[in-house]
Coordinates of C-alpha atoms in Angstrom, one line a residue:
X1 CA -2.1 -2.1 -8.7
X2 CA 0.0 0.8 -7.8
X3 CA 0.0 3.6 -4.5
X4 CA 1.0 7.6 -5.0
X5 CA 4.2 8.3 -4.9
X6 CA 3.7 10.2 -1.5
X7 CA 2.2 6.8 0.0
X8 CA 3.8 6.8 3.7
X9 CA 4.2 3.2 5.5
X10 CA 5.8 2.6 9.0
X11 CA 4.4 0.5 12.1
X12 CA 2.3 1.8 14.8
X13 CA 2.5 1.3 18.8
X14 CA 0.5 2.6 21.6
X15 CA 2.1 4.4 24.9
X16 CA 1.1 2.0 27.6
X17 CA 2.1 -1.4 26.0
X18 CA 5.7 -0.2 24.7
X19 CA 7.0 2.7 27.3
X20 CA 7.1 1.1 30.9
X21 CA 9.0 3.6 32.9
X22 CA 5.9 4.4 34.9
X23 CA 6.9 6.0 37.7
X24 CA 9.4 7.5 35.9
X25 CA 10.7 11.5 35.6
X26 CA 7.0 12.4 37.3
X27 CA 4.3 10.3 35.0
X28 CA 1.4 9.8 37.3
X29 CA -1.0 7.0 37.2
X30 CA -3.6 5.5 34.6
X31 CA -6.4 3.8 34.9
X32 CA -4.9 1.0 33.4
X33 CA -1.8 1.1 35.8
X34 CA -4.9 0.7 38.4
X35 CA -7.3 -2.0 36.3
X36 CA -3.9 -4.1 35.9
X37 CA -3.4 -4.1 40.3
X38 CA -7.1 -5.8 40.2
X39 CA -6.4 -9.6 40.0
X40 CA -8.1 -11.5 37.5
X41 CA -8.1 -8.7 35.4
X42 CA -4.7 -9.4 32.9
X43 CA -4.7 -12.9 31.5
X44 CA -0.9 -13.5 32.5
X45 CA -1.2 -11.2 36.0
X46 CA 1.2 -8.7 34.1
X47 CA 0.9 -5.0 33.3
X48 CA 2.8 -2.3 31.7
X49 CA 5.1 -1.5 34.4
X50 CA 8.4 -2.6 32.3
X51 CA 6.8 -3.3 28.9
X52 CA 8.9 -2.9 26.1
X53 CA 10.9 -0.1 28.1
X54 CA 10.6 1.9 24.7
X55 CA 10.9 5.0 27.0
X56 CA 14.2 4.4 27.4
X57 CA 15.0 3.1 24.2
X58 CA 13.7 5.7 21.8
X59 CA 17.1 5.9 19.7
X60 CA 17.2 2.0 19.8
X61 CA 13.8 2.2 18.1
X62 CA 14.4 5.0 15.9
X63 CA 17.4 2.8 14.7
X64 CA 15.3 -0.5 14.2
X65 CA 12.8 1.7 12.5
X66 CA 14.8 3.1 9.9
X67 CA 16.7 -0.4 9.4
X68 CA 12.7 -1.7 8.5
X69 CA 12.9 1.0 5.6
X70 CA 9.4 3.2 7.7
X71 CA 8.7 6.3 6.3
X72 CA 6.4 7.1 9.2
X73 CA 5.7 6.0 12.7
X74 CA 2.4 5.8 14.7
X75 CA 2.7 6.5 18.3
X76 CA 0.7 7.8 21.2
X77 CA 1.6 10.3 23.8
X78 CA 0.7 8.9 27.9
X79 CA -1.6 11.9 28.9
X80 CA -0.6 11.0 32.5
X81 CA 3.3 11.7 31.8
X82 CA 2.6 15.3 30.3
X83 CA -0.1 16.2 32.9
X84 CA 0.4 13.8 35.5
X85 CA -3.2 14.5 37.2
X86 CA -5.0 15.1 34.1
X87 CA -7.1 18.1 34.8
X88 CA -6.7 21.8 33.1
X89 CA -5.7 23.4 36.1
X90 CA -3.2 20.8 37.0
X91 CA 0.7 21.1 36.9
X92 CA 2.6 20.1 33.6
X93 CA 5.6 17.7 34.0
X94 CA 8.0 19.3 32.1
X95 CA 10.1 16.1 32.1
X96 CA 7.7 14.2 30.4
X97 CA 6.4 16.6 27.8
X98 CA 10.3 17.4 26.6
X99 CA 10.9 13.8 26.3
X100 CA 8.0 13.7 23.6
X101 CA 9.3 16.7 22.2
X102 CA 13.0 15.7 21.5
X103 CA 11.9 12.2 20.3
X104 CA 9.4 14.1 17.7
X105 CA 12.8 15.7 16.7
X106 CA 15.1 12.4 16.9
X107 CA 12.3 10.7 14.2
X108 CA 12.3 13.6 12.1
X109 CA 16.1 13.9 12.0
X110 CA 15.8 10.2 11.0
X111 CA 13.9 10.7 7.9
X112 CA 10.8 9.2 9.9
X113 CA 7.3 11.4 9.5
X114 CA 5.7 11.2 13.3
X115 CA 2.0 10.5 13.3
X116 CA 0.8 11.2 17.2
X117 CA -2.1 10.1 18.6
X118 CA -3.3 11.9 21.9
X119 CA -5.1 9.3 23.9
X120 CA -4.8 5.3 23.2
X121 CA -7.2 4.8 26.2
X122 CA -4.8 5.2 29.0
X123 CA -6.8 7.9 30.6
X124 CA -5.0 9.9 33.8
X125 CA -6.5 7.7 36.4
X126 CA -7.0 10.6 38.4
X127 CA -9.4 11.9 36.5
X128 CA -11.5 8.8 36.4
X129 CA -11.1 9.1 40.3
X130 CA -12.3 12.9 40.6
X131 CA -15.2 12.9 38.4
X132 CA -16.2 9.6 36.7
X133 CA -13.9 10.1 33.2
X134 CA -15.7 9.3 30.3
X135 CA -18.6 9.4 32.1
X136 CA -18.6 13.3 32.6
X137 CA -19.0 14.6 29.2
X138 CA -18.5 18.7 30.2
X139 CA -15.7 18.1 32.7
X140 CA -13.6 15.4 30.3
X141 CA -13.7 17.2 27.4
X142 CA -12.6 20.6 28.7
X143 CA -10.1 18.9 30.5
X144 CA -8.8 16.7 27.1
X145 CA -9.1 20.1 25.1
X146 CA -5.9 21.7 27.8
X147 CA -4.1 18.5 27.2
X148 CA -4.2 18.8 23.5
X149 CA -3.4 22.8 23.2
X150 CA -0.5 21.7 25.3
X151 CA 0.5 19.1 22.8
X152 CA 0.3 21.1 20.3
X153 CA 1.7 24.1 21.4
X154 CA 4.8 22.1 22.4
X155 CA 4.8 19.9 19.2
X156 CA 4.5 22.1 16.1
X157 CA 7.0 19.7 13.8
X158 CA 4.3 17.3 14.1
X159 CA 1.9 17.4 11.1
X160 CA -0.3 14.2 11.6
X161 CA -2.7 14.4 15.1
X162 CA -4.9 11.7 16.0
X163 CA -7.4 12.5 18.8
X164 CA -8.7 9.3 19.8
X165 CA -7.5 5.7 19.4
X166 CA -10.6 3.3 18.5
X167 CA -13.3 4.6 20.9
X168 CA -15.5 1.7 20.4
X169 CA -12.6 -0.1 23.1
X170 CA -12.6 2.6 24.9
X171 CA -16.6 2.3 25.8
X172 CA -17.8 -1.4 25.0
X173 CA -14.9 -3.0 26.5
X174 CA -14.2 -0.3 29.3
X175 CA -18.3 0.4 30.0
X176 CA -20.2 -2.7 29.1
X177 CA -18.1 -5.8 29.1
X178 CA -15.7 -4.9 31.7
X179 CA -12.8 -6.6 30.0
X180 CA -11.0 -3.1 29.4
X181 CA -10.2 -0.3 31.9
X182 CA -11.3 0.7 34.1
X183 CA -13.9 -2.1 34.1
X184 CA -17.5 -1.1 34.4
X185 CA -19.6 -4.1 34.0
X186 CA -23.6 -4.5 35.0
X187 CA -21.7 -7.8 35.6
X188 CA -21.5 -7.9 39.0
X189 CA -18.8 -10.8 39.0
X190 CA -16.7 -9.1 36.7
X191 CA -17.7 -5.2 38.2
X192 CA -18.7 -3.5 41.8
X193 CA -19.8 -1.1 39.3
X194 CA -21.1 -0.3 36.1
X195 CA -24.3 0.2 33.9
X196 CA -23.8 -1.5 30.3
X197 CA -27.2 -0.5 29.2
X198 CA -26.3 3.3 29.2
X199 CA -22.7 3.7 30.1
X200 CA -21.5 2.7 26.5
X201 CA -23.5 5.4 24.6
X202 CA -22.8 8.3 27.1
X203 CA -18.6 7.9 27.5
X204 CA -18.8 7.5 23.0
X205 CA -21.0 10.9 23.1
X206 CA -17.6 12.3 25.4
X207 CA -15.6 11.3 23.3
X208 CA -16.5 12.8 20.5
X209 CA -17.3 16.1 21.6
X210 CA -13.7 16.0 23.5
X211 CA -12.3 15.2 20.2
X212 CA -14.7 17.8 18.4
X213 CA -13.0 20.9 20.7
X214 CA -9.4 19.2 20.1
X215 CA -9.9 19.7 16.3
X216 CA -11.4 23.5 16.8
X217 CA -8.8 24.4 18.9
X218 CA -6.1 22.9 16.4
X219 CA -7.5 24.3 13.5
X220 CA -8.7 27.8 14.7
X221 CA -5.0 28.2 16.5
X222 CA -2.4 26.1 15.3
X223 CA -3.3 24.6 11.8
X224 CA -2.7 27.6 9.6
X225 CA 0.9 28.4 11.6
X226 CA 1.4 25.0 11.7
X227 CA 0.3 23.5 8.3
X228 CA -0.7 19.7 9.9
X229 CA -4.1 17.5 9.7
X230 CA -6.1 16.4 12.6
X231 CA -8.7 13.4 12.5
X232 CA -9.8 10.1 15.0
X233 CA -8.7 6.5 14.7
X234 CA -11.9 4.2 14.0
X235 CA -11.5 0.5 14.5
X236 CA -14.0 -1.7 12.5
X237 CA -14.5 -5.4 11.3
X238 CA -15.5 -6.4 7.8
X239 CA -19.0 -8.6 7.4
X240 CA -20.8 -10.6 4.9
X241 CA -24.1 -12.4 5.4
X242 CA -24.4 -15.8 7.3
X243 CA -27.0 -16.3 4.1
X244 CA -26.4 -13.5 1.2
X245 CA -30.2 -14.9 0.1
X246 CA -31.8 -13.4 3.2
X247 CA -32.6 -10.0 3.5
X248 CA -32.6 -10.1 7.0
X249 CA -28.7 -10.9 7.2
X250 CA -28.1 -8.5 4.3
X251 CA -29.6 -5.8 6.7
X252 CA -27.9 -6.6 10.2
X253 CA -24.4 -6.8 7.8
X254 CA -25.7 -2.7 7.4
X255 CA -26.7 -2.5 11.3
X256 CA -23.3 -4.2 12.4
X257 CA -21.1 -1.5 10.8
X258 CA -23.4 0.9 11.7
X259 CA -23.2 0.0 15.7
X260 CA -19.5 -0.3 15.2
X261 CA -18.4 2.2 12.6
X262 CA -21.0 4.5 11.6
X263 CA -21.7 5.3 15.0
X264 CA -18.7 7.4 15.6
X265 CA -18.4 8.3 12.0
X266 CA -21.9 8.9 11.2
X267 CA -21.4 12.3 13.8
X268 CA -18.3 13.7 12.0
X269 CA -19.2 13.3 8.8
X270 CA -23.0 13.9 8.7
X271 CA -24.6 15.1 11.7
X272 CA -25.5 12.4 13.8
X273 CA -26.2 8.9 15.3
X274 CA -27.4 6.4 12.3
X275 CA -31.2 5.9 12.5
X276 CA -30.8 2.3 13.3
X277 CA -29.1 2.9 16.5
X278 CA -31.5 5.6 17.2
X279 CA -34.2 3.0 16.8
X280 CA -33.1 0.0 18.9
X281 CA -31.9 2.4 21.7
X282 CA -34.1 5.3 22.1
X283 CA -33.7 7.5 25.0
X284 CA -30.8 6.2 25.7
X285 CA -28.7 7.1 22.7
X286 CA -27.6 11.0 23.8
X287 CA -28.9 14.1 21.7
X288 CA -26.1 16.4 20.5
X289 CA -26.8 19.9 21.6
X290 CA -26.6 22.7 18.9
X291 CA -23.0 23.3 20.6
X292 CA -22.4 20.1 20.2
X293 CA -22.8 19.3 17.0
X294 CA -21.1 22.4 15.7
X295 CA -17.7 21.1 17.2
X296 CA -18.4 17.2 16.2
X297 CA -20.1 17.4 12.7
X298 CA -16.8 17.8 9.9
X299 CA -14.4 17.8 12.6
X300 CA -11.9 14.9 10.5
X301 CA -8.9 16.1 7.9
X302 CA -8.5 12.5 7.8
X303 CA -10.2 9.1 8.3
X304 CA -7.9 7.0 10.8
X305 CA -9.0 3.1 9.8
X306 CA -7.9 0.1 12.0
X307 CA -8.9 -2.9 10.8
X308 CA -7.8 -6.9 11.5
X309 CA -10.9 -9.3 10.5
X310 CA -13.8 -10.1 9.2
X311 CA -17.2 -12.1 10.6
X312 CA -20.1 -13.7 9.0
X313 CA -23.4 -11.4 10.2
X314 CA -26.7 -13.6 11.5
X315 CA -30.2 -11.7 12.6
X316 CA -31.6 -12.3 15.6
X317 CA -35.2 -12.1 16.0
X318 CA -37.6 -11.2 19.0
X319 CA -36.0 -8.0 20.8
X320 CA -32.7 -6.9 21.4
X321 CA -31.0 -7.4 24.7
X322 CA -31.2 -4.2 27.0
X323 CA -27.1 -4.9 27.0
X324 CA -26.8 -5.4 23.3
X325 CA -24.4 -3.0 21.7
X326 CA -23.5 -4.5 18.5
X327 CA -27.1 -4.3 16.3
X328 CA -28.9 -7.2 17.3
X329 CA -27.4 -9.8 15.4
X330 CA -25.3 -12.9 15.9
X331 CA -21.2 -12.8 15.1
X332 CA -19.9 -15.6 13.0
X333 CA -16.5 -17.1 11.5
X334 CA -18.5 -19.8 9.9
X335 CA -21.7 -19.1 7.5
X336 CA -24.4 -21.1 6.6
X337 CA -22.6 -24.0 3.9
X338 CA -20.3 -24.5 6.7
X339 CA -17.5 -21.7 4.8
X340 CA -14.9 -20.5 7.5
X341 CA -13.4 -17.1 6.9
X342 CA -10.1 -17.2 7.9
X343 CA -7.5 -18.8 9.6
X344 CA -7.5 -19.6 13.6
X345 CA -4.8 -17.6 15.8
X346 CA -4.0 -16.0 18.8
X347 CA -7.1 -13.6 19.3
X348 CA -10.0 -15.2 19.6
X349 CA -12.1 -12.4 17.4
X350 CA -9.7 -12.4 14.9
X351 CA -9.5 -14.5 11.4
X352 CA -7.4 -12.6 8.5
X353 CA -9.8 -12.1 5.2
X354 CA -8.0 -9.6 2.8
X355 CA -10.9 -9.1 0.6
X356 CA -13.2 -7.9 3.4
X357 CA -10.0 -5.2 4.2
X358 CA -11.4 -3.9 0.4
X359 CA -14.8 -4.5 0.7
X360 CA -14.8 -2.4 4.3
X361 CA -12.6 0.6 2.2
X362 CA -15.3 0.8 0.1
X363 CA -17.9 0.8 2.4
X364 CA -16.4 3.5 3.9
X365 CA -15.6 5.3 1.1
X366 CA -19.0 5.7 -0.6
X367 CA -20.4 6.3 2.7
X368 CA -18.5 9.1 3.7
X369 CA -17.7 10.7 0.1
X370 CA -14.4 9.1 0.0
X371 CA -12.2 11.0 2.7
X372 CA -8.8 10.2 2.8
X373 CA -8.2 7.6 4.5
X374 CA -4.7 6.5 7.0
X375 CA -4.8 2.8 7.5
X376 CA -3.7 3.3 11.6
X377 CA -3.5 0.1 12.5
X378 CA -3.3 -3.8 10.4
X379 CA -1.7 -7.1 11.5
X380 CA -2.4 -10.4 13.0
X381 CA -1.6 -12.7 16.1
X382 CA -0.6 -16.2 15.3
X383 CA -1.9 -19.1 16.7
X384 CA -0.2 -20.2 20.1
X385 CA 3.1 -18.2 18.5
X386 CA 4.0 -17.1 22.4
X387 CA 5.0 -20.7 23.1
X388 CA 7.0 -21.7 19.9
X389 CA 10.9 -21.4 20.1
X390 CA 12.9 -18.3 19.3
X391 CA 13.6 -19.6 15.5
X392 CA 10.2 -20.1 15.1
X393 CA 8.4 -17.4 15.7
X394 CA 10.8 -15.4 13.3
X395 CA 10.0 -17.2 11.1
X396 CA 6.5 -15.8 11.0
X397 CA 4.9 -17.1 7.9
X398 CA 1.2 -16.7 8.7
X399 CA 2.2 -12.8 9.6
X400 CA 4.1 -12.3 6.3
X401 CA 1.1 -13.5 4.1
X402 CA -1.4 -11.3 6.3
X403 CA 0.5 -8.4 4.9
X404 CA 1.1 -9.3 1.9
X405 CA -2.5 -10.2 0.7
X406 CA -4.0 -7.2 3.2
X407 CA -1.5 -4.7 1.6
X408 CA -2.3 -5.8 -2.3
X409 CA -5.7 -5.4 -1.3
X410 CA -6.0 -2.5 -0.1
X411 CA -3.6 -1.3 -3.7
X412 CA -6.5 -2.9 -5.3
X413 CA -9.0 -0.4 -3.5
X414 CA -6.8 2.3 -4.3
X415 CA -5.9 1.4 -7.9
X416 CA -9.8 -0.2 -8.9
X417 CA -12.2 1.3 -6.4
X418 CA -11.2 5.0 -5.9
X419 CA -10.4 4.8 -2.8
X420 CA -8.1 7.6 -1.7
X421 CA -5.7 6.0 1.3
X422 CA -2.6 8.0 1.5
X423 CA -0.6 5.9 4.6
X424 CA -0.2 2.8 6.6
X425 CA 0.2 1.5 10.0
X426 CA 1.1 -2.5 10.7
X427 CA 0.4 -3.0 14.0
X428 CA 3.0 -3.5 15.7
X429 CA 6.5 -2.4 15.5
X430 CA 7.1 -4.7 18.3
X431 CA 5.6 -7.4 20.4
X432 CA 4.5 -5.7 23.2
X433 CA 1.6 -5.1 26.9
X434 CA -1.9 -6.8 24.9
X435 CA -4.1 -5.2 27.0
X436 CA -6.2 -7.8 28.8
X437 CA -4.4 -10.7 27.2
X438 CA -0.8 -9.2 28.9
X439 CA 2.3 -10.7 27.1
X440 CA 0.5 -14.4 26.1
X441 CA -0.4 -13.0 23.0
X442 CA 2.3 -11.1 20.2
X443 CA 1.2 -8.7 17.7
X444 CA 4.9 -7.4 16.9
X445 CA 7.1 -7.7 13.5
X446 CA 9.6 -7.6 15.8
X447 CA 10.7 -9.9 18.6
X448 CA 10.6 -9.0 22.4
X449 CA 12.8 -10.8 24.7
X450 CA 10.7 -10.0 27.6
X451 CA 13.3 -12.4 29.9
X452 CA 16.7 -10.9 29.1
X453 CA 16.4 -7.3 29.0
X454 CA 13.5 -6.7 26.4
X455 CA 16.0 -6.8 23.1
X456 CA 14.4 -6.5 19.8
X457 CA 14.6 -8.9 17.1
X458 CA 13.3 -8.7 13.6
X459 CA 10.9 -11.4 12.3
X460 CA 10.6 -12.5 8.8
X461 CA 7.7 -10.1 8.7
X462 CA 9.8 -6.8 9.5
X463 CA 11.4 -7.6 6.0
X464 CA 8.6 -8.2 4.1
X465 CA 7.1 -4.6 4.0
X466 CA 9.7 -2.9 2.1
X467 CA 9.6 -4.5 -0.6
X468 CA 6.1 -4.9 -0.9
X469 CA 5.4 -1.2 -0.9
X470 CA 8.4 -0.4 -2.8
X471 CA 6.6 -2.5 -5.4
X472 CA 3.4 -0.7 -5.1
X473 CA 4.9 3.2 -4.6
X474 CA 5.0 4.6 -8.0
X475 CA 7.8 6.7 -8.9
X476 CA 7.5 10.1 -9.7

């Protein structure tokens, strides 16, 4: 087992969970500064108001960084602190866009390559108020297009974009569940609003034709100047048949990563929608216009994977659910001699399985014609780890073995399989905002004291990576 000798490793984060500061030097709102106001909404009744305070602390984390031994570092810009209304005829913030700008320079000075992501779902919540968000495909992307020239214009040191961070969130949980800003439910007890029979497949259609005139306008204006790669972050769950002797389970395994995967993928890298989506949805799938699919279809440098589990895959029979979105089929941590994936913890959709991690590379790989591939995001929760004392919960053993299997498994897939991933991301640099599960659950490698003044401390898993891939690295 062995990685190139260019391989680039560091920790990932996301704007809204780490920065705080959000009233700060002119940011304006996001619609999950608003989804977090509604109660009920965060598990713990918290938000991202103070977070991590990494805003002001980007020389503390440069620092804790470099001490981990990260070559790189994921991060995502806040739309809303650059243009704090959103829209393409809105003013910039100065302010905000300069303090992006020197900490692109600060990581660079510090031997740290900047990988920047352009929206992790924190969408200026003024345009969700003006004209529906994601749910206005013309309006959205044009508007997402200004924001990225912007970015790029004022960023040319950075040579890793990322468009979009895991768009299945943004629309399944944000326009069908409702458990993800801003909210949209045809559950009326969980939404005023919402349709999750159609919203789902129009604000994924946005997306990727915002990200499709991102990429054109990158490439026809700033790539050749610039010399940098631009791609979208894909989240997406491993499977293997409740029963491996039925057909039927063999299929919906296909279906699942298809409805998950494939169906932002399948766009970019050949054209359009799967056929199996097509099928169980109909009309209600969107068609891509000739425009359309001229800025979607080979609009990825790069393949951005996050990935954290694996499930068992059951059929369903009869007809799907007008609300299903996930390939009618049944999702499963036990299959059908009783075998459990993985280990319980913290999230309850997530059970570590390293040999899925390879089995999805490979998936991806064959289907796509092996692109490289940035692993953007990989880590694990531990079970009830939030309540455990200090010493504890640096001493994070479940975490360090999650890396270490997940890590020699994906060298495997490198070194066995072909499969061409240049860079990784564990997520996260830092405990830090969960989304809907607020601070009850901890992703981080390092330690948040969230009651005395946010300080970071290093758990036994921040230690663990360095060596690991300075095994792997070959030399030159």
């Amino acid at each position: 087992m062995s990685l190139p000798n260019d391989f680039l490793w560091g920790f990932a984060t996301a704007a809204y969970q780490i920065e705080g500061a959000v009233e700060q030097d002119g940011r304006g709102a996001t619609i999950w500064d608003t989804f977090c106001k509604q109660p009920g909404k965060i598990a713990d009744g918290s938000s991202g108001v103070t977070a991590c305070d990494s805003y002001n602390r980007t020389a503390e984390d440069i620092s804790l960084l470099k001490s981990l031994g990260a070559t790189a570092y994921r991060f995502s810009l806040s739309w809303a602190r650059i243009i704090p209304l959103g829209g393409r005829d809105d003013p910039i913030n100065q302010a905000g866009l300069d303090h992006y700008v020197t900490f692109v320079d600060n990581l660079l000075r510090a031997g740290i390559t900047p990988f920047v992501t352009l929206l992790h779902w924190d969408v200026p919540d003024e345009l969700d108020r003006r004209y529906g968000g994601l749910l206005n495909t013309s309006e959205f992307g044009l508007d997402f297009a200004h924001y990225a020239r912007v970015c790029f214009q004022a960023m040319p040191k950075v040579k890793h974009w990322c468009t979009f961070n895991e768009p299945w969130c943004s629309t399944v949980l944000g326009y069908n569940v409702g458990q993800f800003a801003p909210g949209r439910s045809s559950d009326r007890s969980r939404s005023a609003e919402g349709d999750g029979k159609t919203e789902p497949w129009i604000t994924a259609h946005t997306l990727l034709v915002a990200h499709g005139r991102a990429v054109r306008i990158y490439r026809e204006d700033f790539k050749s100047v610039q010399g940098g790669e631009i791609g979208i972050v894909l989240n997406g769950d491993a499977v293997f048949p409740w029963d491996p002797l039925d057909p039927a389970d063999v299929m919906a395994c296909e279906r699942k990563l298809e409805f998950t995967i494939a169906w932002f993928a399948d766009p970019i890298y050949k054209g359009d929608y799967p056929t199996s989506m097509r099928k169980q949805l109909g009309c209600r799938l969107p068609i891509f216009s000739e425009e359309e699919k001229a800025l979607v279809y080979g609009s990825n440098d790069f393949y951005g994977m996050n990935h954290y589990t694996s499930n068992y895959i059951k059929h369903k029979p009869g007809t799907p659910d007008p609300e299903d979105v996930a390939g009618h089929l049944d999702i499963l941590f036990y299959n059908k001699k009783g075998y459990c994936i993985g280990e319980e913890t913290q999230s309850p959709w997530l059970r570590p399985c390293a040999l899925g991690f390879r089995d999805l590379m490979v998936w991806i790989s064959k289907r796509y014609e092996y692109p490289k591939i940035y692993v953007t995001e990989n880590g694990t929760s531990i079970k009830r780890e939030n309540d455990l004392p200090r010493e504890k919960i640096l001493e994070d053993d479940l975490r360090v073995r999650y890396y270490e299997e997940y890590v020699r498994a994906m060298a495997t897939a490198v070194s066995l399989d072909g499969v061409d991933v240049q860079g990784y991301f564990a997520w996260s640099l830092m405990d830090n905002f969960e989304w809907a599960e607020g601070y009850e659950t901890r992703f981080g490698v390092c330690y948040v004291d969230y009651e005395n003044g946010q300080k970071r401390v290093p758990k036994r898993s921040a230690r663990c990576l360095r060596p690991l891939f300075d095994g792997l690295i070959r030399e030159v």
